[in-house]
mmCIF file of C-alpha atoms and ligand atoms in Angstrom:
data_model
loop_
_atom_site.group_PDB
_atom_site.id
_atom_site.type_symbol
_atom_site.label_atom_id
_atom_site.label_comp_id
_atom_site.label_asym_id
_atom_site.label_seq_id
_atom_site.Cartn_x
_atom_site.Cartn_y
_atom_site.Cartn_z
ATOM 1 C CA UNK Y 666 8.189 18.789 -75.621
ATOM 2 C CA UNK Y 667 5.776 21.648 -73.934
ATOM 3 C CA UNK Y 668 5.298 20.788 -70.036
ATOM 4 C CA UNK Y 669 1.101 22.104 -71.071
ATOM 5 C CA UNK Y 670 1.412 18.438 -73.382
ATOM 6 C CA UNK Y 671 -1.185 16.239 -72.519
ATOM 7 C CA UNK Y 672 -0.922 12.707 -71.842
ATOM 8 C CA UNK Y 673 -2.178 9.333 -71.641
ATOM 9 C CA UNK Y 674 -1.127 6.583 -70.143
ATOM 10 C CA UNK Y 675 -2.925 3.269 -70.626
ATOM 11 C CA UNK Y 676 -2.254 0.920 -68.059
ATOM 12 C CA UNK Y 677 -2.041 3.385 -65.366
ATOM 13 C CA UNK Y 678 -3.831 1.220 -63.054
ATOM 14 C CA UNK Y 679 -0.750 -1.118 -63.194
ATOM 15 C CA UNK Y 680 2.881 -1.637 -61.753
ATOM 16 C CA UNK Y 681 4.905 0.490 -64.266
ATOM 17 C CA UNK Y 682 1.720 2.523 -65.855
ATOM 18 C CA UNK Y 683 1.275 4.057 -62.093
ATOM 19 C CA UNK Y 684 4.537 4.583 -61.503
ATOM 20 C CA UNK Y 685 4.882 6.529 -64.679
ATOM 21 C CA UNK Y 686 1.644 8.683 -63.816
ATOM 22 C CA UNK Y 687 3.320 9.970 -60.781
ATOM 23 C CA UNK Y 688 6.868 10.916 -62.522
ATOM 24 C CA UNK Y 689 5.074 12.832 -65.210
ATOM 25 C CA UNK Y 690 2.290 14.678 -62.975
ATOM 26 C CA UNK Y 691 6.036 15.814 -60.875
ATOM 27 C CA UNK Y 692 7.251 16.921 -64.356
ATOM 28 C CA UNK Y 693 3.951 19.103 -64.614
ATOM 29 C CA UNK Y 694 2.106 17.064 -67.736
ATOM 30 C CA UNK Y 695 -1.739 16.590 -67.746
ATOM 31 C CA UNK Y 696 -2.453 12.948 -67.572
ATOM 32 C CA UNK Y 697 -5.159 10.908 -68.560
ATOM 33 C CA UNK Y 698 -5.071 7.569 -67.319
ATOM 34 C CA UNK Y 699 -6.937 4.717 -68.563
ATOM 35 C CA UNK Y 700 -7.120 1.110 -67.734
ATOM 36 C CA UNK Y 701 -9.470 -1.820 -66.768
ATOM 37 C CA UNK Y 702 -8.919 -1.174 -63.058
ATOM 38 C CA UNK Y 703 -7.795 1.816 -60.811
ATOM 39 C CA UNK Y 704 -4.473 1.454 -58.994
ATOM 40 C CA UNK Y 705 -4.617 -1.468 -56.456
ATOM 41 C CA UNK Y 706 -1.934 0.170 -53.418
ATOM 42 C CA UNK Y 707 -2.254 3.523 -54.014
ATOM 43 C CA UNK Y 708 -4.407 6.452 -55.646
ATOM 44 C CA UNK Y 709 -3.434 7.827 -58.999
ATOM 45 C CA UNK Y 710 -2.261 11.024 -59.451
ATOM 46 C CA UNK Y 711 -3.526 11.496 -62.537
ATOM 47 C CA UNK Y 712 -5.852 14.563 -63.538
ATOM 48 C CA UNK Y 713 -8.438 12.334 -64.942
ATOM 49 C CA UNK Y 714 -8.713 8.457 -64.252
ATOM 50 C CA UNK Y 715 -11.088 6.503 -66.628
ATOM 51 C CA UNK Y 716 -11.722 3.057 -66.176
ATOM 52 C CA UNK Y 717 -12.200 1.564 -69.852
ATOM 53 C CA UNK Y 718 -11.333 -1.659 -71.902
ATOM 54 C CA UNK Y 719 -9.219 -0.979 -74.489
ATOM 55 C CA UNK Y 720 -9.716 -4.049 -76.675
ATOM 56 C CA UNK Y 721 -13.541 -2.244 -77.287
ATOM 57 C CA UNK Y 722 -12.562 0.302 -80.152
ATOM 58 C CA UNK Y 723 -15.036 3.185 -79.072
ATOM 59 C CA UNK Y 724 -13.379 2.716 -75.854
ATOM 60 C CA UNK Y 725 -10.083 3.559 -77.329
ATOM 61 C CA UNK Y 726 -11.771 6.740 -78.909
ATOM 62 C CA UNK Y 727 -12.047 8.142 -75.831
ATOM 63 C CA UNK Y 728 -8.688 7.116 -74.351
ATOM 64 C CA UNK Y 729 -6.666 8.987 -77.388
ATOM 65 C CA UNK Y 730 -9.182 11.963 -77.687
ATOM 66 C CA UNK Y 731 -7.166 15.225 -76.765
ATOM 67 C CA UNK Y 732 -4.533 14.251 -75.788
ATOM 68 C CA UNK Y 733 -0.570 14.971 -77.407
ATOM 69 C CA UNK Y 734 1.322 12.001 -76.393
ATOM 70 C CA UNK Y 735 0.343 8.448 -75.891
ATOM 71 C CA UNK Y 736 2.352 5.608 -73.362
ATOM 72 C CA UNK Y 737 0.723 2.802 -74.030
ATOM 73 C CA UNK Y 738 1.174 0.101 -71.462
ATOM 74 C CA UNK Y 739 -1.794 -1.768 -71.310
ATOM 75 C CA UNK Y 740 -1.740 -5.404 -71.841
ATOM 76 C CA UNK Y 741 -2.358 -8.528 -70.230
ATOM 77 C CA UNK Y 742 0.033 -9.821 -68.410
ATOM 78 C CA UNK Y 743 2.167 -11.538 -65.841
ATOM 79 C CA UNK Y 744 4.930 -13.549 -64.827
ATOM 80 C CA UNK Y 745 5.738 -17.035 -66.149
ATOM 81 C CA UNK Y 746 2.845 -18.920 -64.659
ATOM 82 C CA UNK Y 747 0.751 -16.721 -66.250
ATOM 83 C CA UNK Y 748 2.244 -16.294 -69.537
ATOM 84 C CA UNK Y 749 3.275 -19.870 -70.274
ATOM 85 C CA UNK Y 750 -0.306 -20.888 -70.170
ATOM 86 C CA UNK Y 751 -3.108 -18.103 -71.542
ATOM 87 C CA UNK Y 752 -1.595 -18.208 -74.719
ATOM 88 C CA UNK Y 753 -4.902 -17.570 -76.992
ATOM 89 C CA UNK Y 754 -6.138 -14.979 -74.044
ATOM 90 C CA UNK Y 755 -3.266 -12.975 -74.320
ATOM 91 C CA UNK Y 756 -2.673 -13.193 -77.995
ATOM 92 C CA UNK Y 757 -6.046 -12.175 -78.066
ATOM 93 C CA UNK Y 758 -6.403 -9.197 -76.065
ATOM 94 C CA UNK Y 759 -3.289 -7.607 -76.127
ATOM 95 C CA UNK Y 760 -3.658 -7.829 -80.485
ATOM 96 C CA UNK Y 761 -6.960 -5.781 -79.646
ATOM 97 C CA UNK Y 762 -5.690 -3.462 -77.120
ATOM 98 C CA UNK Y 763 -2.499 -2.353 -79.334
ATOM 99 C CA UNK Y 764 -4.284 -2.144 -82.507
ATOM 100 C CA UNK Y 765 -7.392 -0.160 -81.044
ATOM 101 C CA UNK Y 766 -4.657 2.320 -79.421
ATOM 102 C CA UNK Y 767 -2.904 3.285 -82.266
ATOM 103 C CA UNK Y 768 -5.301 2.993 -84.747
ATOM 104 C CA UNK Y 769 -7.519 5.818 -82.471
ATOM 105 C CA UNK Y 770 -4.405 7.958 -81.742
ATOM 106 C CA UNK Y 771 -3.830 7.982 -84.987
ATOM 107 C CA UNK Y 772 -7.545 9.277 -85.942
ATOM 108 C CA UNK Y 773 -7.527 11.823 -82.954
ATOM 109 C CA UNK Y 774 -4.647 13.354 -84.047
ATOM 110 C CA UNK Y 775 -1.646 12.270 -81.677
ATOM 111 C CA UNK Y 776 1.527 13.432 -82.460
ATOM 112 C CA UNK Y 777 3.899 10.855 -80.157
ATOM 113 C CA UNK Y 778 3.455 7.093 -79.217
ATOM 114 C CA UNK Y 779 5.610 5.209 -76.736
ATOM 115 C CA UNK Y 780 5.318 1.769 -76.712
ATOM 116 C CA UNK Y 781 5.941 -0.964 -73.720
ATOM 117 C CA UNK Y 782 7.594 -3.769 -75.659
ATOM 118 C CA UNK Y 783 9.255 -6.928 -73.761
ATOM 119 C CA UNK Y 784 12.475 -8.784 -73.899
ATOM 120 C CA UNK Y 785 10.125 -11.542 -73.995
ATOM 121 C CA UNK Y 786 10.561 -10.999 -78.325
ATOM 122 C CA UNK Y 787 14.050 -12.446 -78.034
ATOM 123 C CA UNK Y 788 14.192 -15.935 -79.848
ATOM 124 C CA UNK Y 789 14.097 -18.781 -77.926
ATOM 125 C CA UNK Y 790 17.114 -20.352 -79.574
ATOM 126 C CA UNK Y 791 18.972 -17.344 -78.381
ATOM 127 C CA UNK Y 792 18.560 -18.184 -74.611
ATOM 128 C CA UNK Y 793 18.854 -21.500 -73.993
ATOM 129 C CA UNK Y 794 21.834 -21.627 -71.604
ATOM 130 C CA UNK Y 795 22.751 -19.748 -68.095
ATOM 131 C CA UNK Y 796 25.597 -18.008 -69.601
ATOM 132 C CA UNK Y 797 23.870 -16.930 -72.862
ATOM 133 C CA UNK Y 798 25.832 -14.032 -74.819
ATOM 134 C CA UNK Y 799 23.458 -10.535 -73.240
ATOM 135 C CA UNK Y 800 21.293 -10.097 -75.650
ATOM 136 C CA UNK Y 801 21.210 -6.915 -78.532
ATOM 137 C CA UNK Y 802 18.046 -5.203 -80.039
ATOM 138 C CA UNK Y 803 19.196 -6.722 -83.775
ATOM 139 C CA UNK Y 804 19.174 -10.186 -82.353
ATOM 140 C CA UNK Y 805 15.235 -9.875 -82.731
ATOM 141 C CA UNK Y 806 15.314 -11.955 -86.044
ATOM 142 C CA UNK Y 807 14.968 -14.291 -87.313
ATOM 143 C CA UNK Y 808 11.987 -13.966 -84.754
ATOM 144 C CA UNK Y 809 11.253 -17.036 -82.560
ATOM 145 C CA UNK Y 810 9.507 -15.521 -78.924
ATOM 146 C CA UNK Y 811 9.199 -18.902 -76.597
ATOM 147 C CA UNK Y 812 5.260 -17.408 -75.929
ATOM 148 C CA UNK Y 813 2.557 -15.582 -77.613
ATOM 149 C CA UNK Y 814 2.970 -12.464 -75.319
ATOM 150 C CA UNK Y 815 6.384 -12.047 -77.313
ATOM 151 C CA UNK Y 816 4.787 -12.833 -80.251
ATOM 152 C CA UNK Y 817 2.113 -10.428 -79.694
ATOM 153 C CA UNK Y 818 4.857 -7.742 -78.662
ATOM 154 C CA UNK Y 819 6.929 -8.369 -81.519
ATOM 155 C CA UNK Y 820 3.928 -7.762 -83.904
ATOM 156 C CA UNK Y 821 3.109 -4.553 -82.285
ATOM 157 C CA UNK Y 822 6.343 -3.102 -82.796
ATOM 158 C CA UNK Y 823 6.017 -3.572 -86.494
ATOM 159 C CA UNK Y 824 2.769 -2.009 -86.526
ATOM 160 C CA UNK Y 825 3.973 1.168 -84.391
ATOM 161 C CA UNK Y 826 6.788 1.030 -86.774
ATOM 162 C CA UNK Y 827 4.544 1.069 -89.798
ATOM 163 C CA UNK Y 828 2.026 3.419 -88.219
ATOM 164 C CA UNK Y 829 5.236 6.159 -88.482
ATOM 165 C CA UNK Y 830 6.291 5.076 -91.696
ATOM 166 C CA UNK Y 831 2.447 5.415 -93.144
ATOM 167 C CA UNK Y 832 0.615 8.222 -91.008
ATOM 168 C CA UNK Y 833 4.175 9.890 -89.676
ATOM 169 C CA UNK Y 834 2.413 9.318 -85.941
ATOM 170 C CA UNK Y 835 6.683 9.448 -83.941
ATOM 171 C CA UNK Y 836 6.901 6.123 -82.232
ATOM 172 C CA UNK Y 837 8.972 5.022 -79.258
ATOM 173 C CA UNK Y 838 9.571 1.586 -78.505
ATOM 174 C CA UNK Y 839 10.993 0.002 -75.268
ATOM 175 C CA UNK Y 840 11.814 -3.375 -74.392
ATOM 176 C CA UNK Y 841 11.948 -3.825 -70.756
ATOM 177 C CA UNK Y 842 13.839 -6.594 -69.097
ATOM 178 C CA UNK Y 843 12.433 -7.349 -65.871
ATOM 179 C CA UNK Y 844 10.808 -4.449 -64.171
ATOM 180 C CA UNK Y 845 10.573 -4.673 -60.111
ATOM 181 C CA UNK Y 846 9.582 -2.534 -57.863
ATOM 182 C CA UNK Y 847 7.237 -1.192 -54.865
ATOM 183 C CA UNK Y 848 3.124 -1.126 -55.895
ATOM 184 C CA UNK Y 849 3.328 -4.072 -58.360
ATOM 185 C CA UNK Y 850 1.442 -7.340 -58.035
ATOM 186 C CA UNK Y 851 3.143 -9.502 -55.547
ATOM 187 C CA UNK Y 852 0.632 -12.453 -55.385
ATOM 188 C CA UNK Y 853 -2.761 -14.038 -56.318
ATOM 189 C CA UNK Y 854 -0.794 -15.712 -59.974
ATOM 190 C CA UNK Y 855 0.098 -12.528 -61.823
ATOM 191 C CA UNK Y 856 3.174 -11.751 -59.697
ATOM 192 C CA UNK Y 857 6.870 -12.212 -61.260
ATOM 193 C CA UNK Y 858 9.832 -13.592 -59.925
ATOM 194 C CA UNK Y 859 11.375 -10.573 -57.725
ATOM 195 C CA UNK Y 860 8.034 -10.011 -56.126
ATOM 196 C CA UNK Y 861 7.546 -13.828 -55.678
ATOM 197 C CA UNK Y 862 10.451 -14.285 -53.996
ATOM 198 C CA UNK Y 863 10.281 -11.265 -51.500
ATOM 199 C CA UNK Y 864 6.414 -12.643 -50.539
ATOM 200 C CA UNK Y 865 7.634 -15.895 -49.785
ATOM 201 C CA UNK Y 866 10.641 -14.855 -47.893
ATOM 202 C CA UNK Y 867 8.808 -12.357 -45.893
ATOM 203 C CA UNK Y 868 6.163 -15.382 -45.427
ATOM 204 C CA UNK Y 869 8.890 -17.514 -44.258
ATOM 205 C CA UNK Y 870 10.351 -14.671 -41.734
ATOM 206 C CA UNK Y 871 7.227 -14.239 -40.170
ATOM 207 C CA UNK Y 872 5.626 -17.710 -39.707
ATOM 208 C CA UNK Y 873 8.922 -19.075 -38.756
ATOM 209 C CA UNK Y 874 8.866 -21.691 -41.527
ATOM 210 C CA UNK Y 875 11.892 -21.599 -43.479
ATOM 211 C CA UNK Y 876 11.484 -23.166 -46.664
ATOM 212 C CA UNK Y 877 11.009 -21.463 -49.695
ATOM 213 C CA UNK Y 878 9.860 -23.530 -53.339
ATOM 214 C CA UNK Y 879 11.927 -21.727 -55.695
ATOM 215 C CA UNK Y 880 10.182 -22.906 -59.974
ATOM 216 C CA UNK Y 881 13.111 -25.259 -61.455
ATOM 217 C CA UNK Y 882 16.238 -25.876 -60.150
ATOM 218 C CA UNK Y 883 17.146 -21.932 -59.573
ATOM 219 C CA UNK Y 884 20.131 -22.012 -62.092
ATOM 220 C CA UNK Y 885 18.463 -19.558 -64.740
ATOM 221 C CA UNK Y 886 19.619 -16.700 -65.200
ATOM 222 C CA UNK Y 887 17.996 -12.979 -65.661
ATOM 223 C CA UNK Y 888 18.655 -9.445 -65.337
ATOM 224 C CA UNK Y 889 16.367 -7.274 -63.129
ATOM 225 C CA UNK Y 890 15.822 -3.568 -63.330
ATOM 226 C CA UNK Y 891 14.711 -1.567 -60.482
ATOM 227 C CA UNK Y 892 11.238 0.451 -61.731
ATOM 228 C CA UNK Y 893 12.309 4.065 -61.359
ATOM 229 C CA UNK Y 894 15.444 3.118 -63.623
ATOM 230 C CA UNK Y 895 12.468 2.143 -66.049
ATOM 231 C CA UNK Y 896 10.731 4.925 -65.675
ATOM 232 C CA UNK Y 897 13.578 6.878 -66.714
ATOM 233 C CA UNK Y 898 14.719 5.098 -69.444
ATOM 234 C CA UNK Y 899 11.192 5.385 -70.511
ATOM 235 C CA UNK Y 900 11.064 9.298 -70.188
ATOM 236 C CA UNK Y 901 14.416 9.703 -71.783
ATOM 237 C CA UNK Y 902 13.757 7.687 -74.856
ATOM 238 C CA UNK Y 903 10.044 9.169 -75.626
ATOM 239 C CA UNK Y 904 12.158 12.598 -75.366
ATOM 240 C CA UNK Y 905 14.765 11.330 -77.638
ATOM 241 C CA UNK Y 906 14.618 11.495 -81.435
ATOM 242 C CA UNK Y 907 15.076 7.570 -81.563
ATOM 243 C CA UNK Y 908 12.533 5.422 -83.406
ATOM 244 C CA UNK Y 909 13.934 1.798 -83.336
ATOM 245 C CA UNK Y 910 13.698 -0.690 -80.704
ATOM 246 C CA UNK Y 911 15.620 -0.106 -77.847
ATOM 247 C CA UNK Y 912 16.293 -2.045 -74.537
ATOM 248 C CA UNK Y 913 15.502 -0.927 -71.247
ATOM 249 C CA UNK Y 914 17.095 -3.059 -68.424
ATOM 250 C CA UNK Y 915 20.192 -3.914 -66.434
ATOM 251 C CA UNK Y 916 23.037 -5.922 -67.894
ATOM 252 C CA UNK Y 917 24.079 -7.831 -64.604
ATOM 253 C CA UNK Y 918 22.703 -11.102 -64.672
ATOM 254 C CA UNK Y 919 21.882 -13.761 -61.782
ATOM 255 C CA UNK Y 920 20.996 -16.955 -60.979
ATOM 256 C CA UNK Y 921 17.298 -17.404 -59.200
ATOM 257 C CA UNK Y 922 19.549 -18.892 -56.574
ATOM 258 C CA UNK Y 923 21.273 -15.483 -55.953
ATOM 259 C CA UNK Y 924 18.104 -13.493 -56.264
ATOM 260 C CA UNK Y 925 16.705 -15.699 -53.277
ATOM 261 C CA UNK Y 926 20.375 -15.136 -51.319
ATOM 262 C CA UNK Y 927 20.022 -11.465 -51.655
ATOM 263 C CA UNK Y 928 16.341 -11.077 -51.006
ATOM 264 C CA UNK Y 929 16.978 -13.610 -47.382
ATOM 265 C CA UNK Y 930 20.388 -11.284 -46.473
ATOM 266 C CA UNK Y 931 18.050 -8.494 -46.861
ATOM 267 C CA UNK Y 932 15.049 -10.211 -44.264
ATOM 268 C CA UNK Y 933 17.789 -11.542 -42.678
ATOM 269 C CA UNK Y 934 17.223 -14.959 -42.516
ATOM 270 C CA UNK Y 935 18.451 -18.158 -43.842
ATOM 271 C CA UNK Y 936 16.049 -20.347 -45.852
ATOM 272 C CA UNK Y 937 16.088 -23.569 -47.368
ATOM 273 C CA UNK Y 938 15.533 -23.795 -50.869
ATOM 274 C CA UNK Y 939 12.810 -26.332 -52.493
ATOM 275 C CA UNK Y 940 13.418 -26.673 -55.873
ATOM 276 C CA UNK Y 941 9.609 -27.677 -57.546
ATOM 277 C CA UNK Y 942 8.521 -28.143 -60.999
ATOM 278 C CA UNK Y 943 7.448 -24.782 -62.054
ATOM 279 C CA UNK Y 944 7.186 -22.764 -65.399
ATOM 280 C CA UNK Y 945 10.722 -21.058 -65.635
ATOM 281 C CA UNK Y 946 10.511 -19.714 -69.475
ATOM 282 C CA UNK Y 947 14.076 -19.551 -71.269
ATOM 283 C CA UNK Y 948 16.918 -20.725 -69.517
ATOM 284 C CA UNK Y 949 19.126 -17.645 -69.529
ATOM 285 C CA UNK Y 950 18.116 -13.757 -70.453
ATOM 286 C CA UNK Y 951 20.593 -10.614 -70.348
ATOM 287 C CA UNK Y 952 20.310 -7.239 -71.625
ATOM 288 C CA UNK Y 953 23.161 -6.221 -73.664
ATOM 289 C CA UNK Y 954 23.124 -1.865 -73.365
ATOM 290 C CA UNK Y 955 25.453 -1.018 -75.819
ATOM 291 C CA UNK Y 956 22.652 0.746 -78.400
ATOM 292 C CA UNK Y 957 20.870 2.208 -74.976
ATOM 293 C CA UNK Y 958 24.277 4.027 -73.959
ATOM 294 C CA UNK Y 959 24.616 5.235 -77.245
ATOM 295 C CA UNK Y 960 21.184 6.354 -78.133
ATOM 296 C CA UNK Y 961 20.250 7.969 -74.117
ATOM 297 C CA UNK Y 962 23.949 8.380 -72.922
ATOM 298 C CA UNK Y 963 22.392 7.093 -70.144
ATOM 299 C CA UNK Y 964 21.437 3.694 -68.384
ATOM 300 C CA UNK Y 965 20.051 2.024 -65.555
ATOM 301 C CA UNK Y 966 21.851 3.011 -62.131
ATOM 302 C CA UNK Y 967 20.011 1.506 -59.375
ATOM 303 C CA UNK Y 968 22.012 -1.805 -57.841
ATOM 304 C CA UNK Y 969 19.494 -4.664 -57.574
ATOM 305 C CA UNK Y 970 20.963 -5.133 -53.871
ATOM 306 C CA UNK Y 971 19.507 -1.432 -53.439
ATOM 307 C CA UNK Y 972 16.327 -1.987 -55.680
ATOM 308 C CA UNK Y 973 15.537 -5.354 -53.451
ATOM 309 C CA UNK Y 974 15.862 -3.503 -50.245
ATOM 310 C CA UNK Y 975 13.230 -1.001 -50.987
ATOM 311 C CA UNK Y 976 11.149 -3.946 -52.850
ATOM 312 C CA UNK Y 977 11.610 -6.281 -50.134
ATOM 313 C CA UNK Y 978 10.612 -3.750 -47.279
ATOM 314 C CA UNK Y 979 7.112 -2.972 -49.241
ATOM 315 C CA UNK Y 980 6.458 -6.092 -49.698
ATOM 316 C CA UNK Y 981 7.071 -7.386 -45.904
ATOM 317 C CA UNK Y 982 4.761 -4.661 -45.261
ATOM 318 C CA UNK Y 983 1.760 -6.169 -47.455
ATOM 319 C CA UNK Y 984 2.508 -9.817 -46.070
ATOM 320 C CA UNK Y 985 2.033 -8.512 -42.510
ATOM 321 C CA UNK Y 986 -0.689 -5.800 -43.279
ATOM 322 C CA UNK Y 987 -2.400 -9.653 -44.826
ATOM 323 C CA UNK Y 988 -1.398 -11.680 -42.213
ATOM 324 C CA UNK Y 989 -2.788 -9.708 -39.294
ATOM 325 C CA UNK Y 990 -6.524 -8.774 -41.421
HETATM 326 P P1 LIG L 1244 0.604 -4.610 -65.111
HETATM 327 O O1 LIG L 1244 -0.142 -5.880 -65.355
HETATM 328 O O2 LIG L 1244 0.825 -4.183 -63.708
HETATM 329 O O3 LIG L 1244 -0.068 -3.409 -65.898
HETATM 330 C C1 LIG L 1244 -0.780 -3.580 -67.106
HETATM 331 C C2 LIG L 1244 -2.134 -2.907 -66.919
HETATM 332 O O4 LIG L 1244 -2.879 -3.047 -68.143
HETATM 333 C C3 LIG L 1244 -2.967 -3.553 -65.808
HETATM 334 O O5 LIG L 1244 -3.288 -2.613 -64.788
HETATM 335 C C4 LIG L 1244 -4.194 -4.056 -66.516
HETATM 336 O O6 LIG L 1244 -5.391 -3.935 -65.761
HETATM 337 C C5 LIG L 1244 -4.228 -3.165 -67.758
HETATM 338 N N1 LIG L 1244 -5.067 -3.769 -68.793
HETATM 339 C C6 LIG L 1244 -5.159 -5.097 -69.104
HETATM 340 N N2 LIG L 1244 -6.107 -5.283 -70.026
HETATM 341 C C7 LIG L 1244 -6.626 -4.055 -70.299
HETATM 342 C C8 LIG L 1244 -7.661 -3.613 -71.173
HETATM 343 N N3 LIG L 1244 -8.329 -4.488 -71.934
HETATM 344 N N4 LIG L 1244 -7.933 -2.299 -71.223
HETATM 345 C C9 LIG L 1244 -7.260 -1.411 -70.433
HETATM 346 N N5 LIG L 1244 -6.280 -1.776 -69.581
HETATM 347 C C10 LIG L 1244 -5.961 -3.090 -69.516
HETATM 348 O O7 LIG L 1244 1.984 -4.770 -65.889
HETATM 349 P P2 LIG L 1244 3.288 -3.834 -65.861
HETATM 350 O O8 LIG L 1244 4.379 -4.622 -65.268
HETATM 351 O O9 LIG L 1244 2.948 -2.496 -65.310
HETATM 352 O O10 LIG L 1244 3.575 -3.731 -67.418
HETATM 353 C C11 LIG L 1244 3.285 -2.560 -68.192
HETATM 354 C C12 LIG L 1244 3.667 -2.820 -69.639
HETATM 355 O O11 LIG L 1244 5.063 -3.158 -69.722
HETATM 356 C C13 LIG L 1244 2.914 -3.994 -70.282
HETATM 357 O O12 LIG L 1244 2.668 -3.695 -71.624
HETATM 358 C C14 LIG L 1244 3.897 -5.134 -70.172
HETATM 359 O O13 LIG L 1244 3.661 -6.118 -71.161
HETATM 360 C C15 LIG L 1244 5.216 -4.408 -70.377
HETATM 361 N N6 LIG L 1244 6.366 -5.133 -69.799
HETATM 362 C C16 LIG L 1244 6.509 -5.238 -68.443
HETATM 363 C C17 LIG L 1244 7.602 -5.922 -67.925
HETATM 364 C C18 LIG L 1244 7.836 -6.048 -66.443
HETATM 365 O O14 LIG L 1244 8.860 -6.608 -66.059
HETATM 366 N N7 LIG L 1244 6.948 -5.576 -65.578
HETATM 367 C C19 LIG L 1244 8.538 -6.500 -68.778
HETATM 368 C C20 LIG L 1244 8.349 -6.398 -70.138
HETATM 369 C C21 LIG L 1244 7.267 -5.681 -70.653
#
C-alpha cells in the first residue's frame, strides 16, 4: 500500500473511527472523514471532515468519491442499554449505512474495504454460561446473534464478502470484542461497560458516595481490548492479504465484578457494589485468537490493568471537568 493512498473513514466522528484518523494521518495517508457528527473530545486530524448521513445514498457518493481505501465504521450503536432495545432503529440504519457504503465504493472505483464487524454475531446458544469455551471465527454458524445489531453485522459481512467475490472490491473484516479507551462515549445511554464503570467510580470518588449499581449480578463474563490494540489489529489486517472474518480482541476474560475491583484499585477507593436489574446481553463472551496469531503473527498486547489506568484517568478528568461547569 502507497503512503499517497487516500482514505476514508466513516465514523470518524466516533470512539474507534477517531482514533483510527489520527494513527493513519501519523502513517502519512490522506483522510477523508465522514460521519453524522464531528469528534465530541477532540478535533480530527483528518485532511477533510464532512459531516454526512450515510444511510442517504447520494450522501455515500460523496463519502467513496476519490478515495483508494475505505474503513467503514459507521453504525449506530452502543452498549447494552442501547442495543437490547432499538432493535428496528438499528436494523434499520446500520442495513442502509453498510449497503450505501459499499455499493458507492464499489461505483467510484475503490480498490480496498475494511469492515468493523462485532463479536456481537456470535450465537446466543454459544454464550450462555461465565465460563463459556473463548469463542472462534467458525463458530459464527449456525448464526443465532442475541440482537439485531449482530444480525445486522452478520449480514454485512456476507455482503462485503459477496461484493469481492462479484465486483473483486478486497474486503477486510474485523470483529472487535470490546473496544475501550480514552475519547469514547462515557455517558448520556450510549456508553459501554468499561466506560460506565470508570464514570461511576470516579462519581463515587469525588462525591464521597460509595456505592456503585453494577447491571445484573456482576458474574458475566467478557474480554476487553484496550483501543490502540484495535487500532492495530485493524491496520495490520487491512494490510494483510486476509479476506475472512477475523477477531480482534483480548482472550483474558473477567467477571463485571473484577472489572469494577480493578477500575476502584485504580481510583483508589473501595465501593460497594449494588447489583440492579439491568440489560447484561449474553452471559459469558471470550475471544479465542488462535486464527488472529496465525493470520497477523500478532495480537493484542496492552494489559487491561494498563488500558484501565489510562481509561480511568480520562475519564476522572471529564467527571470533574462536568462536575465543576
Ligand atoms: P461510535 O458510536 O463511537 O462510532 C460510530 C460513529 O458512526 C458515530 O460517531 C456515529 O455518529 C456514526 N454514525 C452513526 N450513524 C451514522 C450515519 N447515518 N452516517 C454517518 N455516520 C454515522 O462507535 P465505535 O465504538 O467507534 O464503533 C465503531 C465501529 O466498530 C462500529 O461499526 C461498531 O459497530 C463497531 N464495533 C465497536 C465495538 C466497541 O467495543 N466499541 C465492538 C464491536 C464492533
Amino acid at each position: 500500500m502507497l503512503k499517497k493512498d487516500r482514505v476514508l473513514v466513516t465514523g470518524a466522528g466516533g470512539f474507534i473511527g477517531h482514533h483510527l484518523v489520527s494513527y493513519l494521518k501519523k502513517k502519512g495517508y490522506w483522510i477523508r472523514g465522514v460521519d453524522i457528527k464531528e469528534p465530541e473530545y477532540e478535533k480530527s486530524q483528518a485532511d477533510e471532515f464532512l459531516v454526512l448521513d450515510l444511510r442517504e445514498k447520494d450522501n455515500a457518493l460523496k463519502a467513496t468519491k476519490g478515495v483508494d481505501h475505505v474503513y467503514a465504521l459507521a453504525a449506530d450503536m452502543g452498549g447494552m442499554g442501547f442495543i437490547s432495545s432499538n432493535h428496528a432503529t438499528i436494523l434499520y440504519n446500520n442495513s442502509m449505512i453498510n449497503l450505501n457504503t459499499i455499493e458507492t465504493a464499489r461505483t467510484n472505483g475503490v480498490k480496498r474495504y475494511f469492515y468493523a464487524s462485532s463479536a456481537c454475531i456470535y450465537p446466543e446458544y454459544r454464550q450462555k454460561e461465565v465460563n463459556l469455551t473463548p469463542l472462534k471465527e467458525e463458530d459464527a454458524y449456525p448464526a443465532q446473534p442475541q440482537d439485531a445489531y449482530g444480525w445486522e453485522k452478520l449480514v454485512s459481512e456476507i455482503l462485503v464478502k459477496y461484493y469481492h467475490e462479484e465486483h473483486g472490491i478486497e474486503t477486510r473484516v474485523a470483529r472487535f470484542h470490546n473496544i475501550f479507551g480514552p475519547l469514547g462515549t462515557w455517558d448520556g445511554g450510549r456508553e459501554k461497560a468499561p466506560a460506565a464503570v470508570c464514570r461511576k467510580v470516579a462519581i463515587a470518588k469525588l462525591t464521597g458516595n460509595h456505592e456503585v449499581e453494577i447491571w445484573g449480578d456482576g458474574k458475566q463474563t467478557r474480554s476487553f481490548c484496550y483501543i490502540d490494540d484495535c487500532i492495530e489489529g485493524i491496520y495490520k489486517l487491512m494490510m494483510s492479504d486476509f479476506r475472512e472474518p477475523l477477531n480482534i480482541g483480548q482472550d483474558r476474560m473477567v467477571t463485571i465484578n473484577q472489572l469494577v475491583d480493578i477500575i476502584t484499585d485504580i481510583a483508589g477507593i473501595k465501593v460497594v457494589k449494588k447489583h440492579i436489574t439491568g440489560p447484561q446481553g449474553v452471559r459469558g463472551r471470550n475471544s479465542d485468537n488462535t486464527r488472529l496469531r496465525k493470520e497477523l503473527q500478532w495480537e493484542p498486547e496492552i494489559s487491561l490493568e494498563e488500558g484501565l489506568a489510562r481509561t480511568y484517568k480520562w475519564i476522572e478528568e471529564q467527571v470533574k471537568a462536568k462536575i465543576v461547569s
